[in-house]
mmCIF file of C-alpha atoms in Angstrom:
data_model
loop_
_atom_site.group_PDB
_atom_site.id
_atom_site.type_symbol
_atom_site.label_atom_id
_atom_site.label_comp_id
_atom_site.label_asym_id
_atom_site.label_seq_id
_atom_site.Cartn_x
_atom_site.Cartn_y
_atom_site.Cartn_z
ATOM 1 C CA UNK A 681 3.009 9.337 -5.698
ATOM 2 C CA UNK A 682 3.331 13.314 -4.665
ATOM 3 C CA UNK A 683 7.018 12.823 -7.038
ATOM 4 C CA UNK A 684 5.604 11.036 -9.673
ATOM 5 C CA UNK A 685 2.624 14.032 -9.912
ATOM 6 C CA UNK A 686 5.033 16.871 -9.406
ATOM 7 C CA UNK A 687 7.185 15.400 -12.252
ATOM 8 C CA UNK A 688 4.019 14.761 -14.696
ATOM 9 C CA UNK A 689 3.060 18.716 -13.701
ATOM 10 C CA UNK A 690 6.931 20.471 -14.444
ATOM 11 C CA UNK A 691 6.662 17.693 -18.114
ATOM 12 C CA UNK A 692 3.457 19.307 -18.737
ATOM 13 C CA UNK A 693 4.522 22.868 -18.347
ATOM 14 C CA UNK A 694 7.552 22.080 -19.940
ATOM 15 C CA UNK A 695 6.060 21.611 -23.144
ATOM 16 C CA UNK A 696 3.500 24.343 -23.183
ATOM 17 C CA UNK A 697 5.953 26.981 -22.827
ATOM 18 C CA UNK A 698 6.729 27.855 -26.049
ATOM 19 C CA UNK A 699 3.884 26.476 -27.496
ATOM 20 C CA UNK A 700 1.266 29.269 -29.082
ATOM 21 C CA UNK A 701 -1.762 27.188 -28.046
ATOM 22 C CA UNK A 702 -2.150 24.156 -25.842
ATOM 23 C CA UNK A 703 -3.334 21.886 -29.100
ATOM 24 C CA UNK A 704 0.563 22.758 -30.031
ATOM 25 C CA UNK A 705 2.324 21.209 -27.175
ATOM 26 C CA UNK A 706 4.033 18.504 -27.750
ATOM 27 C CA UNK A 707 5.562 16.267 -24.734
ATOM 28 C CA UNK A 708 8.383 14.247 -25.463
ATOM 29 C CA UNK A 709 8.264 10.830 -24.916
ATOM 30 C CA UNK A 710 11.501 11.016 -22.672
ATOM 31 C CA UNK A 711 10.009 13.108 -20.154
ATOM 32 C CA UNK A 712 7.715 10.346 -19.077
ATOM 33 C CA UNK A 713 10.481 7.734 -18.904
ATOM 34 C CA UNK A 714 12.073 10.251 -16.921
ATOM 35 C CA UNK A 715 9.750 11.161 -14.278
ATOM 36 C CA UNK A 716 9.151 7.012 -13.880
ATOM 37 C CA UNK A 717 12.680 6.711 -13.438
ATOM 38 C CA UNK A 718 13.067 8.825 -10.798
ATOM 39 C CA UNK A 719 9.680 8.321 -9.358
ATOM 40 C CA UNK A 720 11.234 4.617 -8.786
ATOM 41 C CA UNK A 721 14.560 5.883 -7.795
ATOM 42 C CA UNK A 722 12.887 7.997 -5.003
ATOM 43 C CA UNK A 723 10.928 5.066 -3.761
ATOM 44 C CA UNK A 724 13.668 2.670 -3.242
ATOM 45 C CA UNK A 725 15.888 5.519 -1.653
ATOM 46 C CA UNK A 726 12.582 6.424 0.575
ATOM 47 C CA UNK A 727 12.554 2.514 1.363
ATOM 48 C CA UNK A 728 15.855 1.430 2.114
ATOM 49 C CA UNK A 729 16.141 4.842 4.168
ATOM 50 C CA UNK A 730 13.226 4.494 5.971
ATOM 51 C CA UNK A 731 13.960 0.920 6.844
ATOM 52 C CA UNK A 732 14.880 2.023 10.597
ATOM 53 C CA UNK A 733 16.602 0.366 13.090
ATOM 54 C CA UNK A 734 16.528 -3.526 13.347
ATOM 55 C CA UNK A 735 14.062 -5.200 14.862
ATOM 56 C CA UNK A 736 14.877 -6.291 18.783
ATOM 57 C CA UNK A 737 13.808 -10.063 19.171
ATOM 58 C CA UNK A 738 11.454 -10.377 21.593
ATOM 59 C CA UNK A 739 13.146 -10.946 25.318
ATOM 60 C CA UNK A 740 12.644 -14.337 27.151
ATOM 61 C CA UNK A 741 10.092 -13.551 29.232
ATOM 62 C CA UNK A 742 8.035 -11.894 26.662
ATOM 63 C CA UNK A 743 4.683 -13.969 25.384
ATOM 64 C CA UNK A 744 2.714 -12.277 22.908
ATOM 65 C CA UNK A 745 -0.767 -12.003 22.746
ATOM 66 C CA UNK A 746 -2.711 -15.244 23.073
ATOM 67 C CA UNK A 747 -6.646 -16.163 22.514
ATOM 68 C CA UNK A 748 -8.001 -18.855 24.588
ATOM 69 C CA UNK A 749 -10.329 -21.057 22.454
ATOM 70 C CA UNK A 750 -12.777 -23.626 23.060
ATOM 71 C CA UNK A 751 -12.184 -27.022 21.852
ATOM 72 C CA UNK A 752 -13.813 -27.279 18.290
ATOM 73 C CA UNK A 753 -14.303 -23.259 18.022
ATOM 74 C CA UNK A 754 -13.586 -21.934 14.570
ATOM 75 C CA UNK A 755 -13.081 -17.901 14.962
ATOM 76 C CA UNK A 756 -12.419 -15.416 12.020
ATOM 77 C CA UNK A 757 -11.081 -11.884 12.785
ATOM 78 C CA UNK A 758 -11.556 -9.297 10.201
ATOM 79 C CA UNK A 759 -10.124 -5.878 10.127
ATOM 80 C CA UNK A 760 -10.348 -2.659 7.640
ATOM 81 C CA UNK A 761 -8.273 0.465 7.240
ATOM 82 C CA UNK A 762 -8.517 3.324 5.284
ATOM 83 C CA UNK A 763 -5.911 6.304 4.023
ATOM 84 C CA UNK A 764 -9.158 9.464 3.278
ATOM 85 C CA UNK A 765 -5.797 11.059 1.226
ATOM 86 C CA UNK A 766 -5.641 8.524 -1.107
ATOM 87 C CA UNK A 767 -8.540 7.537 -1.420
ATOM 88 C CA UNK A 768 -9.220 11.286 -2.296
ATOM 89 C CA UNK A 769 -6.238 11.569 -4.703
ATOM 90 C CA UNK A 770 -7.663 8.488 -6.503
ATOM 91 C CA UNK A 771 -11.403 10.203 -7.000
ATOM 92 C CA UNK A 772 -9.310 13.238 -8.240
ATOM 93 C CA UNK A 773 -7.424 11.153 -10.328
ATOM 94 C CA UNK A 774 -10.812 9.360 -11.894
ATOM 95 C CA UNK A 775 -12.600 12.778 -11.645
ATOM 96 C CA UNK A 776 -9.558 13.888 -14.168
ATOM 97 C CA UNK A 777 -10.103 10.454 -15.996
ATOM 98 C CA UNK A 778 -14.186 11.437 -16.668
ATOM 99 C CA UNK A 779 -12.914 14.688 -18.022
ATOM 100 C CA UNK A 780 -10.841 14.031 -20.958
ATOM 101 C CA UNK A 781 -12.954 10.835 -21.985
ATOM 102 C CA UNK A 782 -15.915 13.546 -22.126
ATOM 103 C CA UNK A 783 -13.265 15.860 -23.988
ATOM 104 C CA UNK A 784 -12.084 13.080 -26.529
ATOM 105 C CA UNK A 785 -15.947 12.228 -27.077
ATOM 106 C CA UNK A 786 -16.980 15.769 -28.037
ATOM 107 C CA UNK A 787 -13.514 16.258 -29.925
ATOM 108 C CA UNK A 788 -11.796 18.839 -27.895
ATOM 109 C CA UNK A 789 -9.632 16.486 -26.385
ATOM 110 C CA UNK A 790 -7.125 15.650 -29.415
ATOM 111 C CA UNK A 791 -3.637 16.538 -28.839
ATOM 112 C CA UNK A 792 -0.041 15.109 -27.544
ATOM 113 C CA UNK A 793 -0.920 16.816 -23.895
ATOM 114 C CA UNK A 794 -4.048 14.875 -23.541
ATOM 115 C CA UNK A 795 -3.137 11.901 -24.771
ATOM 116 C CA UNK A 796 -0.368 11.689 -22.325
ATOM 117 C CA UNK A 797 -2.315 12.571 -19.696
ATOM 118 C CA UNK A 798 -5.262 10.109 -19.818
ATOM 119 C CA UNK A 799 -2.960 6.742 -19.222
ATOM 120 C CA UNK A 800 -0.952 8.966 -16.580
ATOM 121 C CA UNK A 801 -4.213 9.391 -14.454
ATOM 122 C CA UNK A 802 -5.652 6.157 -15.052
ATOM 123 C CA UNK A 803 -2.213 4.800 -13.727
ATOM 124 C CA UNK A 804 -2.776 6.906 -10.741
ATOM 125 C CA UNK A 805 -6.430 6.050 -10.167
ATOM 126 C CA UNK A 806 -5.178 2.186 -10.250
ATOM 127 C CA UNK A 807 -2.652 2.824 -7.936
ATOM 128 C CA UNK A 808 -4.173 4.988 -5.828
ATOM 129 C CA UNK A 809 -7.610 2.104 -5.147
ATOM 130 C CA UNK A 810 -5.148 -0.307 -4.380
ATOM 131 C CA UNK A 811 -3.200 1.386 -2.011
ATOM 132 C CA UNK A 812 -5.786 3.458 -0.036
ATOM 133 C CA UNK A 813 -7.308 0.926 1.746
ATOM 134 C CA UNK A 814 -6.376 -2.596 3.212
ATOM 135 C CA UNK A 815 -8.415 -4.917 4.782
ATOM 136 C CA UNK A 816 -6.862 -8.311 6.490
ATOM 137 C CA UNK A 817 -8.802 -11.578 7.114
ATOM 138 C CA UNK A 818 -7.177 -14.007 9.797
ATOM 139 C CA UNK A 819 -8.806 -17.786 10.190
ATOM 140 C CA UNK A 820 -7.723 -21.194 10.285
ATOM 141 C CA UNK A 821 -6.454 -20.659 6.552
ATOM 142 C CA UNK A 822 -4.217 -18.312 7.706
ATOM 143 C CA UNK A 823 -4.158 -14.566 6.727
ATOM 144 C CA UNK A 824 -5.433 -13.056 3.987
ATOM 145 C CA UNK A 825 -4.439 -9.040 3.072
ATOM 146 C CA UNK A 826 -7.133 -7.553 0.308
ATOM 147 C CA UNK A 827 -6.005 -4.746 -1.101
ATOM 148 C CA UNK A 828 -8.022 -1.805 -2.422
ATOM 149 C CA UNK A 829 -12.374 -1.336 -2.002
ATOM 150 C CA UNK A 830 -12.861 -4.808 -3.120
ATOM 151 C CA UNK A 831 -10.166 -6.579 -1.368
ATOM 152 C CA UNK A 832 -8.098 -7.665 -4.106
ATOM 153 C CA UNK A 833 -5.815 -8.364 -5.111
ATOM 154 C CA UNK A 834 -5.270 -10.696 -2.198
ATOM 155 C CA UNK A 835 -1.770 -11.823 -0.436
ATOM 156 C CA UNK A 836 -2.088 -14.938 0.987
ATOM 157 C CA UNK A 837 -0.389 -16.023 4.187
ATOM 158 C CA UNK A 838 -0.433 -19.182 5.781
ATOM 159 C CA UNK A 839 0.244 -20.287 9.408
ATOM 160 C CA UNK A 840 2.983 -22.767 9.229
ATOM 161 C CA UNK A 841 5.351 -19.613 7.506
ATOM 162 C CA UNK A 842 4.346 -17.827 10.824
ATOM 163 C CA UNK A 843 6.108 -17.702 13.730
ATOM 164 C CA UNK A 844 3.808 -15.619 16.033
ATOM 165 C CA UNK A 845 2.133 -12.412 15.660
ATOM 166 C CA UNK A 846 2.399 -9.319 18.074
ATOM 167 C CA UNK A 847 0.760 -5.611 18.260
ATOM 168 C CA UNK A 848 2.665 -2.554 17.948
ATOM 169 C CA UNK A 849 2.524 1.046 17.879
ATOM 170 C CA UNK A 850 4.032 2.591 14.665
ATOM 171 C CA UNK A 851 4.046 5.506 12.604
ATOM 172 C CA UNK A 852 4.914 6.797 8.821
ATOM 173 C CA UNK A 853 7.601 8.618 10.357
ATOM 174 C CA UNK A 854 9.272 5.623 11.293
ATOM 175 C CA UNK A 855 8.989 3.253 8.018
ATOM 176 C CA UNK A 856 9.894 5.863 5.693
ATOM 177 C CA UNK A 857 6.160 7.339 4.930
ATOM 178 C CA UNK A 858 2.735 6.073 3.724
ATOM 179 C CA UNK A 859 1.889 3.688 1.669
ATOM 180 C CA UNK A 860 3.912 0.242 1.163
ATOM 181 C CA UNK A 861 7.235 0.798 2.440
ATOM 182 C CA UNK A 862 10.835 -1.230 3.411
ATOM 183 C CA UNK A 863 12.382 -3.854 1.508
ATOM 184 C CA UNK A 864 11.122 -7.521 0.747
ATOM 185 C CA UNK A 865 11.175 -9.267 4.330
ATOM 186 C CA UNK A 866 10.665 -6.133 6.529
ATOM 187 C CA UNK A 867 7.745 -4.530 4.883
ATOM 188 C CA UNK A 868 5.135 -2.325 6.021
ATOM 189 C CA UNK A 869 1.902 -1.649 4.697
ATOM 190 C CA UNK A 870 1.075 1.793 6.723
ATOM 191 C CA UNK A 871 -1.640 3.445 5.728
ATOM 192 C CA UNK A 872 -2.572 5.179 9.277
ATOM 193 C CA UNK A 873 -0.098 5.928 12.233
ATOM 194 C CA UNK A 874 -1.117 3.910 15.649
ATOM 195 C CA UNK A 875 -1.788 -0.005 15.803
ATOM 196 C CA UNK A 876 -0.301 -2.606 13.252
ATOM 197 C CA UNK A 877 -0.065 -6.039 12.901
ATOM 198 C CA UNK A 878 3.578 -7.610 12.749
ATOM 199 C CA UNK A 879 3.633 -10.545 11.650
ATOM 200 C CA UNK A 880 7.071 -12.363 11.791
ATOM 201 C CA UNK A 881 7.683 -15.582 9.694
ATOM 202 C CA UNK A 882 10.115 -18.811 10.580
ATOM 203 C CA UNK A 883 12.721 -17.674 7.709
ATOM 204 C CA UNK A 884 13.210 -14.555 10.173
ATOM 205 C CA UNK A 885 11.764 -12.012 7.868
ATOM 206 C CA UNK A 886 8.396 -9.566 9.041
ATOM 207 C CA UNK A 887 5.629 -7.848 7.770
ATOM 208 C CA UNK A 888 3.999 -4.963 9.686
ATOM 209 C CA UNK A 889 0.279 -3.727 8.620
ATOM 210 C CA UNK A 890 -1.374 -0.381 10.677
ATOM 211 C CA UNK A 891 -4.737 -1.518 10.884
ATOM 212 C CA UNK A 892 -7.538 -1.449 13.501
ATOM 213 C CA UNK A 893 -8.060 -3.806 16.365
ATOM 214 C CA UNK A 894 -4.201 -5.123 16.006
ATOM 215 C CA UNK A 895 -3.940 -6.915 19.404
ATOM 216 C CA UNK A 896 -7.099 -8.999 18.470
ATOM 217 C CA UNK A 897 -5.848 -10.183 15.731
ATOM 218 C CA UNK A 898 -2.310 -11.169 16.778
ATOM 219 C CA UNK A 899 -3.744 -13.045 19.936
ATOM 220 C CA UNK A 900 -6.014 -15.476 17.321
ATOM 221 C CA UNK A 901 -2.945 -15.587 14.843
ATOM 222 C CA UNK A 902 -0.533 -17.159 18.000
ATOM 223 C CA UNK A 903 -3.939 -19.222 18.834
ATOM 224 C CA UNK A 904 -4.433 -20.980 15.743
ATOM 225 C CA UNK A 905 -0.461 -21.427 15.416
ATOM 226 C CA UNK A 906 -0.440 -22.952 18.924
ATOM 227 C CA UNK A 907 -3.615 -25.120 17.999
ATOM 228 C CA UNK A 908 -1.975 -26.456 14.733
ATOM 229 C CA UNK A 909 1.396 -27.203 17.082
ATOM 230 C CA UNK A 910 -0.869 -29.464 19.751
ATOM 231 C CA UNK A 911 -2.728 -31.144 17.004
#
């Protein structure tokens, strides 16, 4: 996100530099393929650098985190987490968004610059609601990860992909940074250093969330699992 604005700020200078007056500029179309481009091209580096060491299987002796339940209980475990930077860049970004459609309306909005501009922040303000906050839902279904204020979109998880769930301490520093990091089967969704959620499925792959009350919700995870395996 901080490359993709950086390289949407240096475009927009860029083309005001020789231009008399800012209704003048005009930003080349290639300039916004080319911050993309490397916008992507940082993200997969950041990813597949940040990947960090593999993960140690768990030893023998080691049982992770188990609920006791009463025969016939149903229990649901719900969690929420929330990055205040995002979610701040994405008010900025629909603050910005308020702005030129006010601009546009009155008619001093016209122009290459703004018209550029407008999709580039509403792009932002969509990614930044999705990715600010994450909330995850665990029950006999399985587990379900909203994503964004409203919880969706949804991922949908369900327990016979799971092998069993544990709690672990982990930080951006780790994974590569915030937001949704790694590489399809070791992901992480880290919006918050401190507890997450690993999840680890049967194919051998994982998926790691930082979210509150971690150790709760991996002990009703192994429960269920262990409930499906005696029925």
């Amino acid at each position: 996100m901080s490359v993709f604005a950086a390289g949407i700020s240096l475009s927009t200078l860029d083309a005001n530099l020789d231009a008399p007056v800012w209704t003048s500029a005009r930003l080349p179309s290639w300039h916004l393929i080319a911050v993309l481009a490397g916008t992507a091209a940082v993200a997969v580096t950041a990813g597949y650098l940040g990947r960090g060491e593999p993960d140690q299987p768990p030893s023998a002796d080691a049982r992770p985190p188990l609920l006791r339940l009463k025969e016939g209980e149903r229990t649901v475990w719900v969690s929420r987490v929330t990055n205040p930077w995002l979610a701040a860049g994405a008010a900025a970004a629909g603050a910005g968004v308020c702005v030129l459609i006010v601009l546009r309306f009155i008619g001093s909005g016209t122009g290459a610059v703004p018209g550029v501009t407008l999709p580039v922040l509403v792009l932002v303000l969509v990614l930044g609601l999705l990715s600010a906050s994450v909330s995850v839902r665990v029950s006999g279904d399985g587990v379900a990860i909203g994503f964004g204020p409203f919880g969706w979109p949804v991922r949908r998880i369900r327990l016979p992909k799971i092998d069993l769930a544990l709690s672990e301490t982990r930080h951006p520093s780790q994974v590569g940074g915030w937001g949704f990091r790694g590489l399809p089967g070791s992901a992480t969704i880290m919006l918050r250093g401190g507890d997450c959620l690993i999840i680890r499925y049967r194919s051998g792959g994982q998926l790691a969330i930082s979210i509150d009350d971690a150790a709760r919700g991996a002990s009703l995870i192994n429960a269920l699992i262990a409930e499906r395996v005696e029925q």
